[in-house]
Amino acid sequence: MRLLALLIPLVTAATPSVPPDTAPIECGDCAEWNRPQAPFRVYGNTYYVGVAGLSSVLIDSGEGLILVDGALPQSAERIAEGVRALGFEMRDVKWILNSHAHFDHAGGIAALRRMSGAKVAASPAGAKALRLGSVTPDDPLAGYGASTRYPAVRDVVTVADGGTVTLGKVVVTAHHTPGHTPGATTWTWRSCEGERCVDVVYAESLTPVAAPRFRHGADAARVQRFRGSIEKIRTLPCDVMIPTHPGAGRFFELRARSEREGRQAFIDPGACRAYADRADQGLTARLKKEAEGKAE
């Protein structure tokens, strides 16, 4: 992920034929991220419905659907098309969960809620940002100001650390993993095929992105929380890991393998450990740059 491409978006005004909540956000990587991706089953009742560079995951509870993340505003219709292509209907989406409230993961949520009538859930800090339609003052990206805006989401349900969202027999657990944002959340659930059930982890971003002049290392407690989040993801029960950006792990590599070997190819018990190891190295490198005065 290129830092400036993520952090300096431009919001394009809606035209009469484009609903305001789907007006495109333009950034250096947005077009690449938003390339179409055919939806597919990951394992059991878990499906990928996101775009090429931004994950969105559908869980079929048998009594309604749960959607995790909404990508960009311009991704919303592509996600909805993916849901329908799998034989589901948007009106059956009962919950939309958010990993973190940046424009590339929360930007499409307002439109997806409009399409479905679903409830939206996030951590308390994440819910605050969703209601603002922007980052909060304690977010590492706050220095970018108005360029962090996206369609706001009202009436967000807050989920505590270790709290759950339940639909039918599906229980999705929230694990607060602050660092990338103050309200960052990793979500986990179980998916079964036949007699085999696996632990699925929707792994929150762990990159220490920041606006110019922001210093993670200026706040020891912040660094400690970030390290704790990395460790939490490292130690989660984890058979299948889906990162918020599929390119942040081996997810699409495993997708290609699954076409040859079947869906068991997605099972990679070491994925969360490897993801956390890379994040730990990335945070250490960022802190070193800050200490040497080499960070932006």
PDB file of C-alpha atoms in Angstrom:
ATOM      1  CA  MET A   1       0.000   0.000   0.000  1.00  0.00           C
ATOM      2  CA  ARG A   2       1.443   3.358  -0.973  1.00  0.00           C
ATOM      3  CA  LEU A   3       0.996   5.812   1.864  1.00  0.00           C
ATOM      4  CA  LEU A   4       0.215   9.006  -0.028  1.00  0.00           C
ATOM      5  CA  ALA A   5      -2.178   7.179  -2.335  1.00  0.00           C
ATOM      6  CA  LEU A   6      -4.180   6.113   0.688  1.00  0.00           C
ATOM      7  CA  LEU A   7      -4.106   9.394   2.509  1.00  0.00           C
ATOM      8  CA  ILE A   8      -4.907  12.058  -0.052  1.00  0.00           C
ATOM      9  CA  PRO A   9      -8.288  11.264  -1.603  1.00  0.00           C
ATOM     10  CA  LEU A  10     -10.434  13.627  -3.618  1.00  0.00           C
ATOM     11  CA  VAL A  11     -14.207  13.337  -3.388  1.00  0.00           C
ATOM     12  CA  THR A  12     -15.967  13.667  -6.735  1.00  0.00           C
ATOM     13  CA  ALA A  13     -19.292  15.461  -6.639  1.00  0.00           C
ATOM     14  CA  ALA A  14     -22.305  13.257  -7.298  1.00  0.00           C
ATOM     15  CA  THR A  15     -24.095  13.652 -10.627  1.00  0.00           C
ATOM     16  CA  PRO A  16     -27.902  13.466 -10.902  1.00  0.00           C
ATOM     17  CA  SER A  17     -27.620   9.785 -11.905  1.00  0.00           C
ATOM     18  CA  VAL A  18     -25.253   8.874  -9.057  1.00  0.00           C
ATOM     19  CA  PRO A  19     -26.599   8.729  -5.484  1.00  0.00           C
ATOM     20  CA  PRO A  20     -24.594  11.018  -3.175  1.00  0.00           C
ATOM     21  CA  ASP A  21     -23.510   8.076  -1.015  1.00  0.00           C
ATOM     22  CA  THR A  22     -21.829   6.408  -4.013  1.00  0.00           C
ATOM     23  CA  ALA A  23     -20.058   9.510  -5.372  1.00  0.00           C
ATOM     24  CA  PRO A  24     -16.542   8.253  -6.130  1.00  0.00           C
ATOM     25  CA  ILE A  25     -13.556   9.058  -3.984  1.00  0.00           C
ATOM     26  CA  GLU A  26     -10.456   9.418  -6.122  1.00  0.00           C
ATOM     27  CA  CYS A  27      -6.989   8.565  -4.850  1.00  0.00           C
ATOM     28  CA  GLY A  28      -3.794   7.197  -6.319  1.00  0.00           C
ATOM     29  CA  ASP A  29      -4.763   3.574  -5.681  1.00  0.00           C
ATOM     30  CA  CYS A  30      -8.563   3.827  -5.707  1.00  0.00           C
ATOM     31  CA  ALA A  31      -9.088   2.752  -9.317  1.00  0.00           C
ATOM     32  CA  GLU A  32      -6.814  -0.256  -8.845  1.00  0.00           C
ATOM     33  CA  TRP A  33      -8.416  -1.202  -5.546  1.00  0.00           C
ATOM     34  CA  ASN A  34     -11.895  -0.927  -7.044  1.00  0.00           C
ATOM     35  CA  ARG A  35     -11.316  -3.244 -10.001  1.00  0.00           C
ATOM     36  CA  PRO A  36     -14.140  -5.812 -10.279  1.00  0.00           C
ATOM     37  CA  GLN A  37     -13.614  -9.169  -8.624  1.00  0.00           C
ATOM     38  CA  ALA A  38     -15.961 -12.087  -9.197  1.00  0.00           C
ATOM     39  CA  PRO A  39     -17.433 -13.251  -5.859  1.00  0.00           C
ATOM     40  CA  PHE A  40     -16.552 -16.683  -4.580  1.00  0.00           C
ATOM     41  CA  ARG A  41     -17.064 -19.029  -1.655  1.00  0.00           C
ATOM     42  CA  VAL A  42     -14.173 -19.013   0.777  1.00  0.00           C
ATOM     43  CA  TYR A  43     -15.299 -21.788   3.096  1.00  0.00           C
ATOM     44  CA  GLY A  44     -18.684 -23.022   4.264  1.00  0.00           C
ATOM     45  CA  ASN A  45     -21.023 -20.072   4.719  1.00  0.00           C
ATOM     46  CA  THR A  46     -18.282 -17.457   4.138  1.00  0.00           C
ATOM     47  CA  TYR A  47     -17.992 -15.684   0.782  1.00  0.00           C
ATOM     48  CA  TYR A  48     -15.768 -12.970  -0.686  1.00  0.00           C
ATOM     49  CA  VAL A  49     -17.841 -10.190  -2.307  1.00  0.00           C
ATOM     50  CA  GLY A  50     -15.278  -7.383  -2.245  1.00  0.00           C
ATOM     51  CA  VAL A  51     -13.441  -5.690  -5.065  1.00  0.00           C
ATOM     52  CA  ALA A  52      -9.946  -6.609  -6.209  1.00  0.00           C
ATOM     53  CA  GLY A  53      -8.060  -4.570  -3.640  1.00  0.00           C
ATOM     54  CA  LEU A  54     -10.517  -4.094  -0.778  1.00  0.00           C
ATOM     55  CA  SER A  55     -12.129  -6.963   1.083  1.00  0.00           C
ATOM     56  CA  SER A  56     -15.805  -7.327   1.832  1.00  0.00           C
ATOM     57  CA  VAL A  57     -17.052 -10.618   3.213  1.00  0.00           C
ATOM     58  CA  LEU A  58     -20.536 -12.126   3.294  1.00  0.00           C
ATOM     59  CA  ILE A  59     -21.643 -14.641   5.937  1.00  0.00           C
ATOM     60  CA  ASP A  60     -24.833 -16.625   5.362  1.00  0.00           C
ATOM     61  CA  SER A  61     -26.419 -17.448   8.709  1.00  0.00           C
ATOM     62  CA  GLY A  62     -29.359 -19.292   7.157  1.00  0.00           C
ATOM     63  CA  GLU A  63     -31.580 -16.653   8.757  1.00  0.00           C
ATOM     64  CA  GLY A  64     -30.131 -13.624   7.052  1.00  0.00           C
ATOM     65  CA  LEU A  65     -26.764 -12.279   5.929  1.00  0.00           C
ATOM     66  CA  ILE A  66     -23.897 -10.469   7.647  1.00  0.00           C
ATOM     67  CA  LEU A  67     -21.625  -8.233   5.565  1.00  0.00           C
ATOM     68  CA  VAL A  68     -18.180  -7.215   6.805  1.00  0.00           C
ATOM     69  CA  ASP A  69     -16.815  -3.904   5.417  1.00  0.00           C
ATOM     70  CA  GLY A  70     -18.014  -1.702   2.583  1.00  0.00           C
ATOM     71  CA  ALA A  71     -14.840  -0.607   0.745  1.00  0.00           C
ATOM     72  CA  LEU A  72     -15.128   2.698  -1.185  1.00  0.00           C
ATOM     73  CA  PRO A  73     -18.404   4.503  -1.955  1.00  0.00           C
ATOM     74  CA  GLN A  74     -17.989   3.501  -5.606  1.00  0.00           C
ATOM     75  CA  SER A  75     -17.491  -0.118  -4.500  1.00  0.00           C
ATOM     76  CA  ALA A  76     -20.971  -0.412  -2.987  1.00  0.00           C
ATOM     77  CA  GLU A  77     -22.803  -1.391  -6.156  1.00  0.00           C
ATOM     78  CA  ARG A  78     -20.080  -3.874  -7.078  1.00  0.00           C
ATOM     79  CA  ILE A  79     -20.402  -5.484  -3.652  1.00  0.00           C
ATOM     80  CA  ALA A  80     -24.186  -5.612  -4.062  1.00  0.00           C
ATOM     81  CA  GLU A  81     -23.745  -7.186  -7.496  1.00  0.00           C
ATOM     82  CA  GLY A  82     -21.489  -9.800  -5.900  1.00  0.00           C
ATOM     83  CA  VAL A  83     -24.115 -10.589  -3.286  1.00  0.00           C
ATOM     84  CA  ARG A  84     -26.755 -11.039  -5.965  1.00  0.00           C
ATOM     85  CA  ALA A  85     -24.437 -13.084  -8.197  1.00  0.00           C
ATOM     86  CA  LEU A  86     -24.140 -15.627  -5.384  1.00  0.00           C
ATOM     87  CA  GLY A  87     -27.935 -15.998  -5.346  1.00  0.00           C
ATOM     88  CA  PHE A  88     -28.616 -13.787  -2.325  1.00  0.00           C
ATOM     89  CA  GLU A  89     -30.587 -10.552  -2.015  1.00  0.00           C
ATOM     90  CA  MET A  90     -29.421  -7.305  -0.447  1.00  0.00           C
ATOM     91  CA  ARG A  91     -32.654  -7.095   1.541  1.00  0.00           C
ATOM     92  CA  ASP A  92     -31.469 -10.183   3.439  1.00  0.00           C
ATOM     93  CA  VAL A  93     -28.357  -8.401   4.762  1.00  0.00           C
ATOM     94  CA  LYS A  94     -29.239  -7.790   8.411  1.00  0.00           C
ATOM     95  CA  TRP A  95     -25.871  -6.569   9.735  1.00  0.00           C
ATOM     96  CA  ILE A  96     -22.958  -4.637   8.281  1.00  0.00           C
ATOM     97  CA  LEU A  97     -19.791  -4.782  10.407  1.00  0.00           C
ATOM     98  CA  ASN A  98     -16.812  -2.436  10.022  1.00  0.00           C
ATOM     99  CA  SER A  99     -13.139  -3.150  10.581  1.00  0.00           C
ATOM    100  CA  HIS A 100     -12.067   0.485  10.708  1.00  0.00           C
ATOM    101  CA  ALA A 101     -13.533   3.811   9.729  1.00  0.00           C
ATOM    102  CA  HIS A 102     -11.265   4.952   6.886  1.00  0.00           C
ATOM    103  CA  PHE A 103     -12.747   5.868   3.507  1.00  0.00           C
ATOM    104  CA  ASP A 104     -11.467   2.693   1.814  1.00  0.00           C
ATOM    105  CA  HIS A 105     -13.258   0.312   4.196  1.00  0.00           C
ATOM    106  CA  ALA A 106     -16.181   2.376   5.489  1.00  0.00           C
ATOM    107  CA  GLY A 107     -16.886   4.557   2.458  1.00  0.00           C
ATOM    108  CA  GLY A 108     -19.452   2.188   0.964  1.00  0.00           C
ATOM    109  CA  ILE A 109     -21.316   1.380   4.171  1.00  0.00           C
ATOM    110  CA  ALA A 110     -23.902   4.185   3.944  1.00  0.00           C
ATOM    111  CA  ALA A 111     -24.929   3.071   0.457  1.00  0.00           C
ATOM    112  CA  LEU A 112     -24.982  -0.614   1.401  1.00  0.00           C
ATOM    113  CA  ARG A 113     -27.175   0.140   4.398  1.00  0.00           C
ATOM    114  CA  ARG A 114     -29.516   2.148   2.163  1.00  0.00           C
ATOM    115  CA  MET A 115     -29.753  -0.826  -0.209  1.00  0.00           C
ATOM    116  CA  SER A 116     -30.371  -3.355   2.550  1.00  0.00           C
ATOM    117  CA  GLY A 117     -31.848  -1.645   5.602  1.00  0.00           C
ATOM    118  CA  ALA A 118     -29.216  -3.471   7.698  1.00  0.00           C
ATOM    119  CA  LYS A 119     -27.961  -2.456  11.111  1.00  0.00           C
ATOM    120  CA  VAL A 120     -24.344  -1.262  11.248  1.00  0.00           C
ATOM    121  CA  ALA A 121     -21.949  -2.279  14.028  1.00  0.00           C
ATOM    122  CA  ALA A 122     -18.471  -1.157  15.031  1.00  0.00           C
ATOM    123  CA  SER A 123     -16.330  -0.610  18.114  1.00  0.00           C
ATOM    124  CA  PRO A 124     -17.243   2.476  20.189  1.00  0.00           C
ATOM    125  CA  ALA A 125     -14.346   4.476  18.717  1.00  0.00           C
ATOM    126  CA  GLY A 126     -15.125   3.185  15.229  1.00  0.00           C
ATOM    127  CA  ALA A 127     -18.791   4.113  15.602  1.00  0.00           C
ATOM    128  CA  LYS A 128     -17.821   7.670  16.530  1.00  0.00           C
ATOM    129  CA  ALA A 129     -15.826   8.009  13.310  1.00  0.00           C
ATOM    130  CA  LEU A 130     -18.586   6.431  11.200  1.00  0.00           C
ATOM    131  CA  ARG A 131     -21.082   8.948  12.555  1.00  0.00           C
ATOM    132  CA  LEU A 132     -18.690  11.773  11.664  1.00  0.00           C
ATOM    133  CA  GLY A 133     -17.983  10.387   8.215  1.00  0.00           C
ATOM    134  CA  SER A 134     -14.332  11.152   8.866  1.00  0.00           C
ATOM    135  CA  VAL A 135     -11.438  10.222  11.107  1.00  0.00           C
ATOM    136  CA  THR A 136     -11.507  11.330  14.733  1.00  0.00           C
ATOM    137  CA  PRO A 137      -8.891  13.768  16.096  1.00  0.00           C
ATOM    138  CA  ASP A 138      -6.884  10.918  17.671  1.00  0.00           C
ATOM    139  CA  ASP A 139      -6.560   8.998  14.384  1.00  0.00           C
ATOM    140  CA  PRO A 140      -3.036   8.966  12.894  1.00  0.00           C
ATOM    141  CA  LEU A 141      -4.544  10.358   9.665  1.00  0.00           C
ATOM    142  CA  ALA A 142      -6.298  13.311  11.317  1.00  0.00           C
ATOM    143  CA  GLY A 143      -3.691  15.688   9.929  1.00  0.00           C
ATOM    144  CA  TYR A 144      -5.151  15.236   6.460  1.00  0.00           C
ATOM    145  CA  GLY A 145      -8.345  16.998   7.540  1.00  0.00           C
ATOM    146  CA  ALA A 146     -11.213  17.167   5.060  1.00  0.00           C
ATOM    147  CA  SER A 147      -9.571  14.719   2.663  1.00  0.00           C
ATOM    148  CA  THR A 148     -10.461  11.849   5.034  1.00  0.00           C
ATOM    149  CA  ARG A 149     -14.226  12.352   4.625  1.00  0.00           C
ATOM    150  CA  TYR A 150     -16.695   9.766   3.311  1.00  0.00           C
ATOM    151  CA  PRO A 151     -20.497   9.303   3.592  1.00  0.00           C
ATOM    152  CA  ALA A 152     -21.441   9.338   7.270  1.00  0.00           C
ATOM    153  CA  VAL A 153     -23.335   6.449   8.855  1.00  0.00           C
ATOM    154  CA  ARG A 154     -25.929   7.165  11.518  1.00  0.00           C
ATOM    155  CA  ASP A 155     -27.299   4.987  14.328  1.00  0.00           C
ATOM    156  CA  VAL A 156     -24.284   2.702  14.620  1.00  0.00           C
ATOM    157  CA  VAL A 157     -24.500  -0.130  17.147  1.00  0.00           C
ATOM    158  CA  THR A 158     -21.397  -0.352  19.332  1.00  0.00           C
ATOM    159  CA  VAL A 159     -19.795  -3.699  20.134  1.00  0.00           C
ATOM    160  CA  ALA A 160     -17.424  -4.051  23.083  1.00  0.00           C
ATOM    161  CA  ASP A 161     -14.104  -5.881  22.937  1.00  0.00           C
ATOM    162  CA  GLY A 162     -15.081  -9.546  23.073  1.00  0.00           C
ATOM    163  CA  GLY A 163     -18.694  -8.660  22.300  1.00  0.00           C
ATOM    164  CA  THR A 164     -20.669 -10.484  19.655  1.00  0.00           C
ATOM    165  CA  VAL A 165     -23.142 -10.027  16.830  1.00  0.00           C
ATOM    166  CA  THR A 166     -25.439 -13.030  16.484  1.00  0.00           C
ATOM    167  CA  LEU A 167     -27.684 -13.939  13.569  1.00  0.00           C
ATOM    168  CA  GLY A 168     -29.248 -17.376  13.413  1.00  0.00           C
ATOM    169  CA  LYS A 169     -26.567 -19.792  14.579  1.00  0.00           C
ATOM    170  CA  VAL A 170     -23.695 -17.555  13.483  1.00  0.00           C
ATOM    171  CA  VAL A 171     -21.825 -15.691  16.217  1.00  0.00           C
ATOM    172  CA  VAL A 172     -19.297 -13.053  15.109  1.00  0.00           C
ATOM    173  CA  THR A 173     -16.912 -11.826  17.806  1.00  0.00           C
ATOM    174  CA  ALA A 174     -15.292  -8.383  17.913  1.00  0.00           C
ATOM    175  CA  HIS A 175     -11.644  -8.111  18.930  1.00  0.00           C
ATOM    176  CA  HIS A 176     -10.573  -4.508  19.399  1.00  0.00           C
ATOM    177  CA  THR A 177      -7.171  -4.129  17.746  1.00  0.00           C
ATOM    178  CA  PRO A 178      -6.343  -0.385  17.858  1.00  0.00           C
ATOM    179  CA  GLY A 179      -3.264   0.982  16.157  1.00  0.00           C
ATOM    180  CA  HIS A 180      -4.018   1.562  12.486  1.00  0.00           C
ATOM    181  CA  THR A 181      -7.021   3.509  13.817  1.00  0.00           C
ATOM    182  CA  PRO A 182      -8.291   4.035  17.383  1.00  0.00           C
ATOM    183  CA  GLY A 183     -11.427   1.963  16.681  1.00  0.00           C
ATOM    184  CA  ALA A 184      -9.838  -0.834  14.672  1.00  0.00           C
ATOM    185  CA  THR A 185     -11.579  -4.194  15.059  1.00  0.00           C
ATOM    186  CA  THR A 186     -10.795  -7.740  13.976  1.00  0.00           C
ATOM    187  CA  TRP A 187     -13.854  -9.995  13.553  1.00  0.00           C
ATOM    188  CA  THR A 188     -13.910 -13.780  13.955  1.00  0.00           C
ATOM    189  CA  TRP A 189     -16.448 -16.558  13.433  1.00  0.00           C
ATOM    190  CA  ARG A 190     -16.743 -20.278  12.666  1.00  0.00           C
ATOM    191  CA  SER A 191     -17.599 -21.674   9.247  1.00  0.00           C
ATOM    192  CA  CYS A 192     -18.366 -25.323   8.555  1.00  0.00           C
ATOM    193  CA  GLU A 193     -18.354 -27.599   5.513  1.00  0.00           C
ATOM    194  CA  GLY A 194     -19.754 -31.001   6.237  1.00  0.00           C
ATOM    195  CA  GLU A 195     -18.313 -32.112   9.555  1.00  0.00           C
ATOM    196  CA  ARG A 196     -15.267 -29.810   9.419  1.00  0.00           C
ATOM    197  CA  CYS A 197     -15.486 -26.372  11.032  1.00  0.00           C
ATOM    198  CA  VAL A 198     -12.774 -23.725  10.844  1.00  0.00           C
ATOM    199  CA  ASP A 199     -11.978 -20.463  12.622  1.00  0.00           C
ATOM    200  CA  VAL A 200     -12.201 -17.521  10.218  1.00  0.00           C
ATOM    201  CA  VAL A 201     -10.370 -14.281  11.053  1.00  0.00           C
ATOM    202  CA  TYR A 202     -11.170 -11.038   9.272  1.00  0.00           C
ATOM    203  CA  ALA A 203      -7.864  -9.434  10.191  1.00  0.00           C
ATOM    204  CA  GLU A 204      -7.746  -5.704  10.774  1.00  0.00           C
ATOM    205  CA  SER A 205      -5.077  -3.595   9.089  1.00  0.00           C
ATOM    206  CA  LEU A 206      -1.900  -3.321  11.167  1.00  0.00           C
ATOM    207  CA  THR A 207       0.096  -0.810   9.131  1.00  0.00           C
ATOM    208  CA  PRO A 208       1.303   2.282  11.080  1.00  0.00           C
ATOM    209  CA  VAL A 209       0.194   4.803   8.461  1.00  0.00           C
ATOM    210  CA  ALA A 210       0.150   8.442   9.546  1.00  0.00           C
ATOM    211  CA  ALA A 211      -0.216  11.985   8.320  1.00  0.00           C
ATOM    212  CA  PRO A 212       2.943  14.100   8.102  1.00  0.00           C
ATOM    213  CA  ARG A 213       4.383  15.075  11.478  1.00  0.00           C
ATOM    214  CA  PHE A 214       2.352  12.426  13.335  1.00  0.00           C
ATOM    215  CA  ARG A 215       4.597  10.308  15.552  1.00  0.00           C
ATOM    216  CA  HIS A 216       3.400   6.984  16.928  1.00  0.00           C
ATOM    217  CA  GLY A 217       6.431   6.901  19.186  1.00  0.00           C
ATOM    218  CA  ALA A 218       5.469  10.156  20.908  1.00  0.00           C
ATOM    219  CA  ASP A 219       2.900   8.233  22.966  1.00  0.00           C
ATOM    220  CA  ALA A 220       4.255   5.135  24.706  1.00  0.00           C
ATOM    221  CA  ALA A 221       0.749   3.971  25.596  1.00  0.00           C
ATOM    222  CA  ARG A 222      -0.290   4.154  21.943  1.00  0.00           C
ATOM    223  CA  VAL A 223       2.685   2.014  20.937  1.00  0.00           C
ATOM    224  CA  GLN A 224       1.870  -0.467  23.695  1.00  0.00           C
ATOM    225  CA  ARG A 225      -1.725  -0.739  22.458  1.00  0.00           C
ATOM    226  CA  PHE A 226      -0.519  -1.259  18.892  1.00  0.00           C
ATOM    227  CA  ARG A 227       1.883  -4.002  20.004  1.00  0.00           C
ATOM    228  CA  GLY A 228      -0.952  -5.572  21.982  1.00  0.00           C
ATOM    229  CA  SER A 229      -3.178  -5.600  18.892  1.00  0.00           C
ATOM    230  CA  ILE A 230      -0.485  -7.311  16.861  1.00  0.00           C
ATOM    231  CA  GLU A 231      -0.091  -9.930  19.563  1.00  0.00           C
ATOM    232  CA  LYS A 232      -3.856 -10.429  19.811  1.00  0.00           C
ATOM    233  CA  ILE A 233      -4.122 -11.252  16.105  1.00  0.00           C
ATOM    234  CA  ARG A 234      -1.028 -13.470  16.321  1.00  0.00           C
ATOM    235  CA  THR A 235      -2.643 -15.650  19.000  1.00  0.00           C
ATOM    236  CA  LEU A 236      -6.226 -15.877  17.705  1.00  0.00           C
ATOM    237  CA  PRO A 237      -7.552 -19.302  16.678  1.00  0.00           C
ATOM    238  CA  CYS A 238      -6.983 -18.896  12.953  1.00  0.00           C
ATOM    239  CA  ASP A 239      -7.553 -21.422  10.194  1.00  0.00           C
ATOM    240  CA  VAL A 240      -8.637 -19.008   7.451  1.00  0.00           C
ATOM    241  CA  MET A 241      -7.443 -15.397   7.438  1.00  0.00           C
ATOM    242  CA  ILE A 242      -8.973 -12.679   5.274  1.00  0.00           C
ATOM    243  CA  PRO A 243      -7.076  -9.365   5.501  1.00  0.00           C
ATOM    244  CA  THR A 244      -8.858  -6.048   4.912  1.00  0.00           C
ATOM    245  CA  HIS A 245      -6.659  -5.607   1.835  1.00  0.00           C
ATOM    246  CA  PRO A 246      -6.424  -9.058   0.212  1.00  0.00           C
ATOM    247  CA  GLY A 247      -2.934  -8.219  -0.994  1.00  0.00           C
ATOM    248  CA  ALA A 248      -1.742  -7.902   2.608  1.00  0.00           C
ATOM    249  CA  GLY A 249      -1.614 -11.701   2.863  1.00  0.00           C
ATOM    250  CA  ARG A 250      -1.667 -14.804   0.661  1.00  0.00           C
ATOM    251  CA  PHE A 251      -5.436 -14.685   0.249  1.00  0.00           C
ATOM    252  CA  PHE A 252      -5.645 -14.500  -3.545  1.00  0.00           C
ATOM    253  CA  GLU A 253      -2.758 -16.937  -3.866  1.00  0.00           C
ATOM    254  CA  LEU A 254      -4.815 -19.384  -1.823  1.00  0.00           C
ATOM    255  CA  ARG A 255      -7.849 -18.539  -3.951  1.00  0.00           C
ATOM    256  CA  ALA A 256      -5.931 -19.620  -7.064  1.00  0.00           C
ATOM    257  CA  ARG A 257      -4.826 -22.805  -5.318  1.00  0.00           C
ATOM    258  CA  SER A 258      -8.407 -23.535  -4.270  1.00  0.00           C
ATOM    259  CA  GLU A 259      -9.424 -23.768  -7.927  1.00  0.00           C
ATOM    260  CA  ARG A 260      -7.088 -26.764  -8.208  1.00  0.00           C
ATOM    261  CA  GLU A 261      -7.351 -28.303  -4.747  1.00  0.00           C
ATOM    262  CA  GLY A 262     -10.754 -27.276  -3.418  1.00  0.00           C
ATOM    263  CA  ARG A 263     -11.707 -24.918  -0.621  1.00  0.00           C
ATOM    264  CA  GLN A 264      -9.474 -26.625   1.909  1.00  0.00           C
ATOM    265  CA  ALA A 265      -6.668 -24.685   0.194  1.00  0.00           C
ATOM    266  CA  PHE A 266      -7.843 -21.612   2.116  1.00  0.00           C
ATOM    267  CA  ILE A 267      -6.944 -23.305   5.398  1.00  0.00           C
ATOM    268  CA  ASP A 268      -3.611 -21.859   6.500  1.00  0.00           C
ATOM    269  CA  PRO A 269      -3.159 -22.086  10.304  1.00  0.00           C
ATOM    270  CA  GLY A 270       0.027 -20.009  10.167  1.00  0.00           C
ATOM    271  CA  ALA A 271      -1.541 -17.041   8.350  1.00  0.00           C
ATOM    272  CA  CYS A 272      -2.328 -14.912  11.402  1.00  0.00           C
ATOM    273  CA  ARG A 273       1.128 -15.473  12.896  1.00  0.00           C
ATOM    274  CA  ALA A 274       2.827 -14.497   9.632  1.00  0.00           C
ATOM    275  CA  TYR A 275       0.578 -11.439   9.291  1.00  0.00           C
ATOM    276  CA  ALA A 276       1.402 -10.335  12.835  1.00  0.00           C
ATOM    277  CA  ASP A 277       5.126 -10.912  12.323  1.00  0.00           C
ATOM    278  CA  ARG A 278       5.119  -8.632   9.278  1.00  0.00           C
ATOM    279  CA  ALA A 279       3.139  -6.016  11.201  1.00  0.00           C
ATOM    280  CA  ASP A 280       5.571  -6.130  14.105  1.00  0.00           C
ATOM    281  CA  GLN A 281       8.464  -5.573  11.728  1.00  0.00           C
ATOM    282  CA  GLY A 282       6.603  -2.710  10.047  1.00  0.00           C
ATOM    283  CA  LEU A 283       5.869  -0.943  13.321  1.00  0.00           C
ATOM    284  CA  THR A 284       9.467  -1.369  14.481  1.00  0.00           C
ATOM    285  CA  ALA A 285      10.711   0.106  11.204  1.00  0.00           C
ATOM    286  CA  ARG A 286       8.315   3.056  11.506  1.00  0.00           C
ATOM    287  CA  LEU A 287       9.383   3.791  15.089  1.00  0.00           C
ATOM    288  CA  LYS A 288      13.049   3.626  14.054  1.00  0.00           C
ATOM    289  CA  LYS A 289      12.449   6.161  11.270  1.00  0.00           C
ATOM    290  CA  GLU A 290      10.641   8.442  13.692  1.00  0.00           C
ATOM    291  CA  ALA A 291      13.489   8.224  16.214  1.00  0.00           C
ATOM    292  CA  GLU A 292      16.002   9.045  13.474  1.00  0.00           C
ATOM    293  CA  GLY A 293      13.946  11.955  12.186  1.00  0.00           C
ATOM    294  CA  LYS A 294      13.398  10.238   8.844  1.00  0.00           C
ATOM    295  CA  ALA A 295       9.620   9.800   9.015  1.00  0.00           C
ATOM    296  CA  GLU A 296       7.399  12.163   7.049  1.00  0.00           C
TER     297      GLU A 296
END
